[in-house]
Structures are given as C-alpha cells and as structure tokens.
PDB file of C-alpha atoms in Angstrom:
ATOM      1  CA  MET A 468     -33.241 -34.330   4.629  1.00 46.00           C
ATOM      2  CA  ARG A 469     -34.955 -34.978   7.929  1.00 47.00           C
ATOM      3  CA  TRP A 470     -33.043 -34.741  11.164  1.00 46.00           C
ATOM      4  CA  ARG A 471     -33.521 -37.479  13.729  1.00 47.00           C
ATOM      5  CA  LEU A 472     -33.846 -36.079  17.191  1.00 45.00           C
ATOM      6  CA  SER A 473     -35.237 -37.337  20.451  1.00 46.00           C
ATOM      7  CA  GLU A 474     -38.948 -36.894  21.082  1.00 48.00           C
ATOM      8  CA  LYS A 475     -38.325 -33.699  23.051  1.00 48.00           C
ATOM      9  CA  SER A 476     -35.477 -31.390  22.021  1.00 44.00           C
ATOM     10  CA  GLU A 477     -34.435 -28.195  23.718  1.00 46.00           C
ATOM     11  CA  TYR A 478     -33.299 -25.101  21.795  1.00 46.00           C
ATOM     12  CA  PRO A 479     -31.231 -22.616  23.827  1.00 49.00           C
ATOM     13  CA  GLY A 480     -33.469 -19.792  24.989  1.00 46.00           C
ATOM     14  CA  ASP A 481     -36.607 -21.103  23.212  1.00 48.00           C
ATOM     15  CA  GLY A 482     -37.848 -23.653  25.682  1.00 51.00           C
ATOM     16  CA  VAL A 483     -38.751 -27.234  24.859  1.00 52.00           C
ATOM     17  CA  HIS A 484     -39.916 -28.210  21.331  1.00 51.00           C
ATOM     18  CA  SER A 485     -40.910 -31.426  19.639  1.00 58.00           C
ATOM     19  CA  SER A 486     -38.452 -33.180  17.353  1.00 61.00           C
ATOM     20  CA  GLU A 487     -40.618 -32.206  14.346  1.00 67.00           C
ATOM     21  CA  GLU A 488     -40.369 -28.526  15.286  1.00 66.00           C
ATOM     22  CA  ALA A 489     -36.601 -28.826  15.805  1.00 60.00           C
ATOM     23  CA  ALA A 490     -36.139 -30.523  12.417  1.00 60.00           C
ATOM     24  CA  ARG A 491     -38.216 -27.827  10.680  1.00 63.00           C
ATOM     25  CA  ARG A 492     -36.135 -25.046  12.280  1.00 60.00           C
ATOM     26  CA  MET A 493     -32.858 -26.716  11.313  1.00 55.00           C
ATOM     27  CA  GLU A 494     -33.995 -27.004   7.700  1.00 57.00           C
ATOM     28  CA  GLU A 495     -34.993 -23.314   7.598  1.00 57.00           C
ATOM     29  CA  LYS A 496     -31.597 -22.124   8.764  1.00 48.00           C
ATOM     30  CA  PRO A 497     -29.747 -22.782   5.442  1.00 46.00           C
ATOM     31  CA  ARG A 498     -32.420 -20.822   3.536  1.00 45.00           C
ATOM     32  CA  VAL A 499     -31.824 -17.816   5.777  1.00 42.00           C
ATOM     33  CA  MET A 500     -28.064 -18.097   5.200  1.00 42.00           C
ATOM     34  CA  ARG A 501     -28.555 -18.378   1.429  1.00 43.00           C
ATOM     35  CA  GLY A 502     -30.659 -15.210   1.453  1.00 47.00           C
ATOM     36  CA  TRP A 503     -28.010 -13.393   3.490  1.00 43.00           C
ATOM     37  CA  ARG A 504     -25.265 -14.504   1.094  1.00 44.00           C
ATOM     38  CA  THR A 505     -27.271 -13.484  -1.954  1.00 53.00           C
ATOM     39  CA  GLY A 506     -27.888 -10.043  -0.457  1.00 58.00           C
ATOM     40  CA  LYS A 507     -24.207  -9.623   0.335  1.00 57.00           C
ATOM     41  CA  ILE A 508     -23.184 -10.632  -3.195  1.00 62.00           C
ATOM     42  CA  GLN A 509     -25.720  -8.200  -4.653  1.00 64.00           C
ATOM     43  CA  LYS A 510     -24.268  -5.390  -2.522  1.00 63.00           C
ATOM     44  CA  MET A 511     -20.733  -6.247  -3.669  1.00 63.00           C
ATOM     45  CA  GLU A 512     -21.803  -6.293  -7.323  1.00 66.00           C
ATOM     46  CA  GLU A 513     -23.509  -2.924  -6.889  1.00 65.00           C
ATOM     47  CA  GLU A 514     -20.361  -1.425  -5.340  1.00 64.00           C
ATOM     48  CA  MET A 515     -18.260  -2.785  -8.208  1.00 61.00           C
ATOM     49  CA  ARG A 516     -20.653  -1.209 -10.747  1.00 60.00           C
ATOM     50  CA  LYS A 517     -20.399   2.144  -8.949  1.00 55.00           C
ATOM     51  CA  THR A 518     -16.600   1.914  -8.958  1.00 55.00           C
ATOM     52  CA  ARG A 519     -16.551   1.149 -12.686  1.00 53.00           C
ATOM     53  CA  MET A 520     -18.884   4.088 -13.354  1.00 50.00           C
ATOM     54  CA  LYS A 521     -16.567   6.423 -11.438  1.00 48.00           C
ATOM     55  CA  GLY A 522     -13.740   5.276 -13.716  1.00 48.00           C
ATOM     56  CA  LEU A 523     -15.841   6.072 -16.787  1.00 46.00           C
ATOM     57  CA  VAL A 524     -16.716   9.540 -15.529  1.00 46.00           C
ATOM     58  CA  GLY A 525     -13.051  10.499 -15.697  1.00 49.00           C
ATOM     59  CA  THR A 526     -11.383  10.513 -12.333  1.00 56.00           C
ATOM     60  CA  LYS A 527      -7.737  11.436 -12.752  1.00 74.00           C
ATOM     61  CA  ALA A 528      -5.101   9.194 -11.232  1.00 84.00           C
ATOM     62  CA  ILE A 529      -1.693  10.265 -10.008  1.00 93.00           C
ATOM     63  CA  ARG A 530       1.289   9.677 -12.316  1.00 95.00           C
ATOM     64  CA  CYS A 531       4.532   8.316 -10.842  1.00 96.00           C
ATOM     65  CA  TYR A 532       7.902   7.153 -12.112  1.00 96.00           C
ATOM     66  CA  GLN A 533       8.202   3.375 -11.954  1.00 95.00           C
ATOM     67  CA  CYS A 534      11.585   1.694 -12.101  1.00 93.00           C
ATOM     68  CA  SER A 535      13.909  -0.476 -10.058  1.00 92.00           C
ATOM     69  CA  SER A 536      17.697  -0.469 -10.136  1.00 90.00           C
ATOM     70  CA  ASP A 537      17.793  -4.258  -9.795  1.00 87.00           C
ATOM     71  CA  THR A 538      16.035  -4.595 -13.185  1.00 87.00           C
ATOM     72  CA  ASP A 539      18.342  -2.138 -15.014  1.00 82.00           C
ATOM     73  CA  PRO A 540      20.376  -3.602 -17.902  1.00 82.00           C
ATOM     74  CA  ASP A 541      24.085  -4.181 -17.191  1.00 80.00           C
ATOM     75  CA  LYS A 542      26.149  -1.036 -16.512  1.00 75.00           C
ATOM     76  CA  GLU A 543      23.124   1.253 -16.896  1.00 86.00           C
ATOM     77  CA  ASP A 544      21.661   3.250 -14.043  1.00 88.00           C
ATOM     78  CA  LEU A 545      18.163   4.077 -15.296  1.00 90.00           C
ATOM     79  CA  CYS A 546      16.590   4.412 -11.859  1.00 92.00           C
ATOM     80  CA  GLY A 547      19.185   6.764 -10.363  1.00 91.00           C
ATOM     81  CA  ALA A 548      20.905   4.554  -7.814  1.00 89.00           C
ATOM     82  CA  TYR A 549      24.410   5.960  -8.443  1.00 85.00           C
ATOM     83  CA  THR A 550      23.747   8.914 -10.779  1.00 88.00           C
ATOM     84  CA  LYS A 551      21.130  11.648 -10.964  1.00 91.00           C
ATOM     85  CA  PHE A 552      17.712  10.343 -12.041  1.00 92.00           C
ATOM     86  CA  ASP A 553      17.140  11.159 -15.716  1.00 91.00           C
ATOM     87  CA  LYS A 554      13.581  12.394 -16.295  1.00 91.00           C
ATOM     88  CA  GLU A 555      14.166  12.363 -20.063  1.00 90.00           C
ATOM     89  CA  ARG A 556      14.738   8.577 -20.166  1.00 90.00           C
ATOM     90  CA  ASN A 557      11.832   7.741 -17.861  1.00 92.00           C
ATOM     91  CA  VAL A 558       8.164   8.622 -18.264  1.00 92.00           C
ATOM     92  CA  PRO A 559       5.726   8.929 -15.357  1.00 95.00           C
ATOM     93  CA  ILE A 560       2.976   6.305 -15.603  1.00 94.00           C
ATOM     94  CA  GLU A 561      -0.618   6.676 -14.447  1.00 95.00           C
ATOM     95  CA  CYS A 562      -0.952   4.584 -11.292  1.00 94.00           C
ATOM     96  CA  ASN A 563      -4.355   3.099 -12.112  1.00 91.00           C
ATOM     97  CA  SER A 564      -3.517   2.119 -15.691  1.00 91.00           C
ATOM     98  CA  GLU A 565      -2.628  -1.339 -16.969  1.00 89.00           C
ATOM     99  CA  GLU A 566       0.986  -0.202 -17.509  1.00 88.00           C
ATOM    100  CA  SER A 567       1.432   0.358 -13.800  1.00 88.00           C
ATOM    101  CA  HIS A 568       3.290  -2.339 -11.854  1.00 85.00           C
ATOM    102  CA  MET A 569       1.213  -1.536  -8.784  1.00 85.00           C
ATOM    103  CA  PRO A 570      -1.944   0.591  -8.469  1.00 87.00           C
ATOM    104  CA  GLY A 571      -1.906   3.428  -5.997  1.00 90.00           C
ATOM    105  CA  THR A 572      -2.881   6.890  -4.849  1.00 89.00           C
ATOM    106  CA  PHE A 573       0.576   8.322  -4.128  1.00 91.00           C
ATOM    107  CA  CYS A 574       4.207   7.948  -5.269  1.00 93.00           C
ATOM    108  CA  VAL A 575       6.974   6.130  -3.404  1.00 93.00           C
ATOM    109  CA  LYS A 576      10.760   6.196  -3.633  1.00 94.00           C
ATOM    110  CA  TYR A 577      12.509   3.443  -1.699  1.00 95.00           C
ATOM    111  CA  THR A 578      16.306   3.408  -1.286  1.00 94.00           C
ATOM    112  CA  GLU A 579      18.578   0.786   0.283  1.00 94.00           C
ATOM    113  CA  GLN A 580      22.300   1.272   0.800  1.00 90.00           C
ATOM    114  CA  SER A 581      24.950  -0.975   2.294  1.00 86.00           C
ATOM    115  CA  PRO A 582      27.400   0.110   4.981  1.00 81.00           C
ATOM    116  CA  ARG A 583      30.930   1.185   3.927  1.00 68.00           C
ATOM    117  CA  GLY A 584      33.209  -1.638   2.834  1.00 59.00           C
ATOM    118  CA  PHE A 585      30.276  -3.922   2.087  1.00 56.00           C
ATOM    119  CA  ILE A 586      31.497  -4.543  -1.464  1.00 56.00           C
ATOM    120  CA  TRP A 587      34.914  -3.749  -2.947  1.00 56.00           C
ATOM    121  CA  ASP A 588      33.606  -0.709  -4.867  1.00 54.00           C
ATOM    122  CA  GLY A 589      32.518   1.098  -1.721  1.00 61.00           C
ATOM    123  CA  ARG A 590      28.782   0.854  -1.353  1.00 69.00           C
ATOM    124  CA  TRP A 591      25.977  -1.113  -2.887  1.00 83.00           C
ATOM    125  CA  ARG A 592      22.808   0.832  -3.534  1.00 88.00           C
ATOM    126  CA  GLN A 593      19.298   0.055  -4.790  1.00 92.00           C
ATOM    127  CA  VAL A 594      16.473   2.446  -5.714  1.00 94.00           C
ATOM    128  CA  ILE A 595      12.834   1.580  -6.390  1.00 94.00           C
ATOM    129  CA  ARG A 596      10.346   4.167  -7.657  1.00 95.00           C
ATOM    130  CA  ARG A 597       6.687   3.141  -7.883  1.00 94.00           C
ATOM    131  CA  CYS A 598       3.066   3.884  -7.026  1.00 94.00           C
ATOM    132  CA  GLY A 599       1.858   3.112  -3.534  1.00 90.00           C
ATOM    133  CA  SER A 600      -1.510   2.573  -1.930  1.00 85.00           C
ATOM    134  CA  ILE A 601      -0.653   1.957   1.729  1.00 76.00           C
ATOM    135  CA  SER A 602       2.067   3.602   3.778  1.00 68.00           C
ATOM    136  CA  SER A 603       3.105   2.449   7.217  1.00 67.00           C
ATOM    137  CA  THR A 604       2.708   5.988   8.561  1.00 66.00           C
ATOM    138  CA  GLY A 605      -0.436   6.886   6.641  1.00 66.00           C
ATOM    139  CA  VAL A 606       1.111  10.254   5.740  1.00 63.00           C
ATOM    140  CA  THR A 607       2.407  11.438   2.377  1.00 65.00           C
ATOM    141  CA  GLY A 608       5.073  14.091   1.876  1.00 75.00           C
ATOM    142  CA  VAL A 609       7.407  12.514   4.417  1.00 82.00           C
ATOM    143  CA  CYS A 610      10.456  10.265   4.450  1.00 89.00           C
ATOM    144  CA  ASN A 611      11.040   7.461   6.920  1.00 89.00           C
ATOM    145  CA  TRP A 612      14.386   5.770   7.411  1.00 91.00           C
ATOM    146  CA  GLY A 613      16.045   3.061   9.433  1.00 93.00           C
ATOM    147  CA  VAL A 614      18.653   0.313   9.485  1.00 92.00           C
ATOM    148  CA  HIS A 615      17.951  -3.384   8.922  1.00 91.00           C
ATOM    149  CA  GLU A 616      19.518  -5.981  11.237  1.00 92.00           C
ATOM    150  CA  ASN A 617      22.178  -6.737   8.601  1.00 87.00           C
ATOM    151  CA  GLY A 618      23.344  -3.085   8.627  1.00 87.00           C
ATOM    152  CA  ILE A 619      21.669  -1.986   5.399  1.00 90.00           C
ATOM    153  CA  TYR A 620      20.294   1.544   5.583  1.00 92.00           C
ATOM    154  CA  TRP A 621      16.811   2.115   4.101  1.00 94.00           C
ATOM    155  CA  GLN A 622      14.763   5.192   3.340  1.00 94.00           C
ATOM    156  CA  GLU A 623      11.203   5.410   2.002  1.00 92.00           C
ATOM    157  CA  CYS A 624       9.667   8.674   0.830  1.00 92.00           C
ATOM    158  CA  PHE A 625       5.997   9.274   0.030  1.00 90.00           C
ATOM    159  CA  CYS A 626       4.499  12.149  -1.984  1.00 91.00           C
ATOM    160  CA  SER A 627       1.150  12.881  -3.600  1.00 89.00           C
ATOM    161  CA  GLU A 628       1.846  15.025  -6.674  1.00 91.00           C
ATOM    162  CA  ASP A 629       2.403  13.923 -10.267  1.00 93.00           C
ATOM    163  CA  ALA A 630       5.981  12.702 -10.919  1.00 94.00           C
ATOM    164  CA  CYS A 631       7.113  13.724  -7.432  1.00 93.00           C
ATOM    165  CA  ASN A 632       9.209  10.578  -6.872  1.00 93.00           C
ATOM    166  CA  ALA A 633      11.857  11.779  -9.345  1.00 90.00           C
ATOM    167  CA  ALA A 634      13.797  13.791  -6.782  1.00 78.00           C
ATOM    168  CA  SER A 635      17.141  12.442  -5.646  1.00 66.00           C
ATOM    169  CA  ASN A 636      15.905  12.851  -2.074  1.00 53.00           C
ATOM    170  CA  LEU A 637      12.358  14.061  -1.592  1.00 46.00           C
ATOM    171  CA  MET A 638      13.460  15.621   1.669  1.00 47.00           C
ATOM    172  CA  SER A 639      17.108  14.952   2.293  1.00 48.00           C
ATOM    173  CA  LEU A 640      18.238  14.131   5.782  1.00 47.00           C
ATOM    174  CA  THR A 641      20.804  16.942   5.597  1.00 50.00           C
ATOM    175  CA  THR A 642      18.092  19.520   4.892  1.00 52.00           C
ATOM    176  CA  LEU A 643      15.977  18.125   7.700  1.00 47.00           C
ATOM    177  CA  PHE A 644      18.928  18.180  10.123  1.00 49.00           C
ATOM    178  CA  LEU A 645      19.890  21.769   9.217  1.00 54.00           C
ATOM    179  CA  THR A 646      16.298  22.953   9.590  1.00 56.00           C
ATOM    180  CA  ALA A 647      16.065  21.349  13.036  1.00 53.00           C
ATOM    181  CA  CYS A 648      19.404  22.908  14.107  1.00 53.00           C
ATOM    182  CA  CYS A 649      18.304  26.370  12.932  1.00 57.00           C
ATOM    183  CA  ALA A 650      15.039  26.038  14.836  1.00 58.00           C
ATOM    184  CA  ILE A 651      16.850  25.016  18.041  1.00 67.00           C
ATOM    185  CA  VAL A 652      19.361  27.880  17.762  1.00 69.00           C
ATOM    186  CA  THR A 653      16.587  30.392  17.059  1.00 69.00           C
ATOM    187  CA  LEU A 654      14.512  29.201  20.013  1.00 68.00           C
ATOM    188  CA  SER A 655      17.505  29.254  22.382  1.00 73.00           C
ATOM    189  CA  CYS A 656      18.414  32.828  21.337  1.00 74.00           C
ATOM    190  CA  PHE A 657      14.965  34.192  22.155  1.00 73.00           C
ATOM    191  CA  LYS A 658      14.758  32.724  25.673  1.00 67.00           C
TER     192      LYS A 658
END
C-alpha cells in the first residue's frame, strides 16, 4: 500500500523529506513492530519452557488444607466453623497440583462471623481454608482482622508451612492481647 502525501512532508525532528521518503518510512514501521512482537513472544516462550523445566526437576510445593464451610453438606461442619477442625477427615493438598482450587505459595485461613443476635441461633460463622499467592500485607505468619460495613467481623491468617492452616486460630487475638499486656507491664516495671 502506498501512502499519498503532499510533495514535501515533514517528520518531527527529521527535517523535510519527499513524499516518497515518507511513504517508505511509514511502510517500514510495521516490519519493525512485527520484529519486536516476535522477539517478545520468543522471550515469553523461553520463560515458559524454563518454568516447565523447573517443575520437572522436582520443586516441592507447599501443602494446605482446602475447604469452605459454605460448601459443607447439611448439618456437617467439615471446615471447622463451629467445631474443632478435624485433620483426620481433611487431607492437605499440594498447592500447585491440579487438585488445588487455587495455586499458591502459602496457606490462608479466612474467617467471617456475624455480630451477636444476627441470626436466631446466636452467630453465623464461615471458614475458608485454601492456598494463597498474594496477601494484602505481603507477610506470612500473621493474622489481619477487621469489621465490614455491615458489622461482620473478618480475620485472615497467612502461614508458610505445610498444613499450617489447620489451627483454630493461627495466632489468636487473646494470645496476642495477653502478650502485648505482659510486655507493657514488664516495660513499666523496669522504668
């Protein structure tokens, strides 16, 4: 395809060129882009090959419990929302396997609980245990908590050891509170 330009055409920064020169340069541009794209695709394919080779060498993935209380059969608490989590009924699953619901590099336990009087039986509660690949804090071994606008309390705990998301509370708020109180009392006594 030939571009129709005026007899004299100006390229920014190049000075004045004839319309033939301008048309030739405009036709060359797609070839440069095609070469750039091809190089980028080749790099991506090479990275994918390297990743597959790492998998063949035998890198070991973390194993986490994966369940959700909202998928439990009626009147069963397999994920430990209301009763202690049963490690005998659940098996930790390798996070990078096909069995895994979500791939990841660490384990997550997410809990939601309604305020008192939310439902006639006292409190509604939901627990999700799964693999995770991105945490909002970027730190594992910690628990974050908060309250949604509708009053539902939430807590998310991250850990990086096999089957570590089985604990009822990876670091309970009571333990954290008592540790902080002891530290404050100890520091105030030595002043």
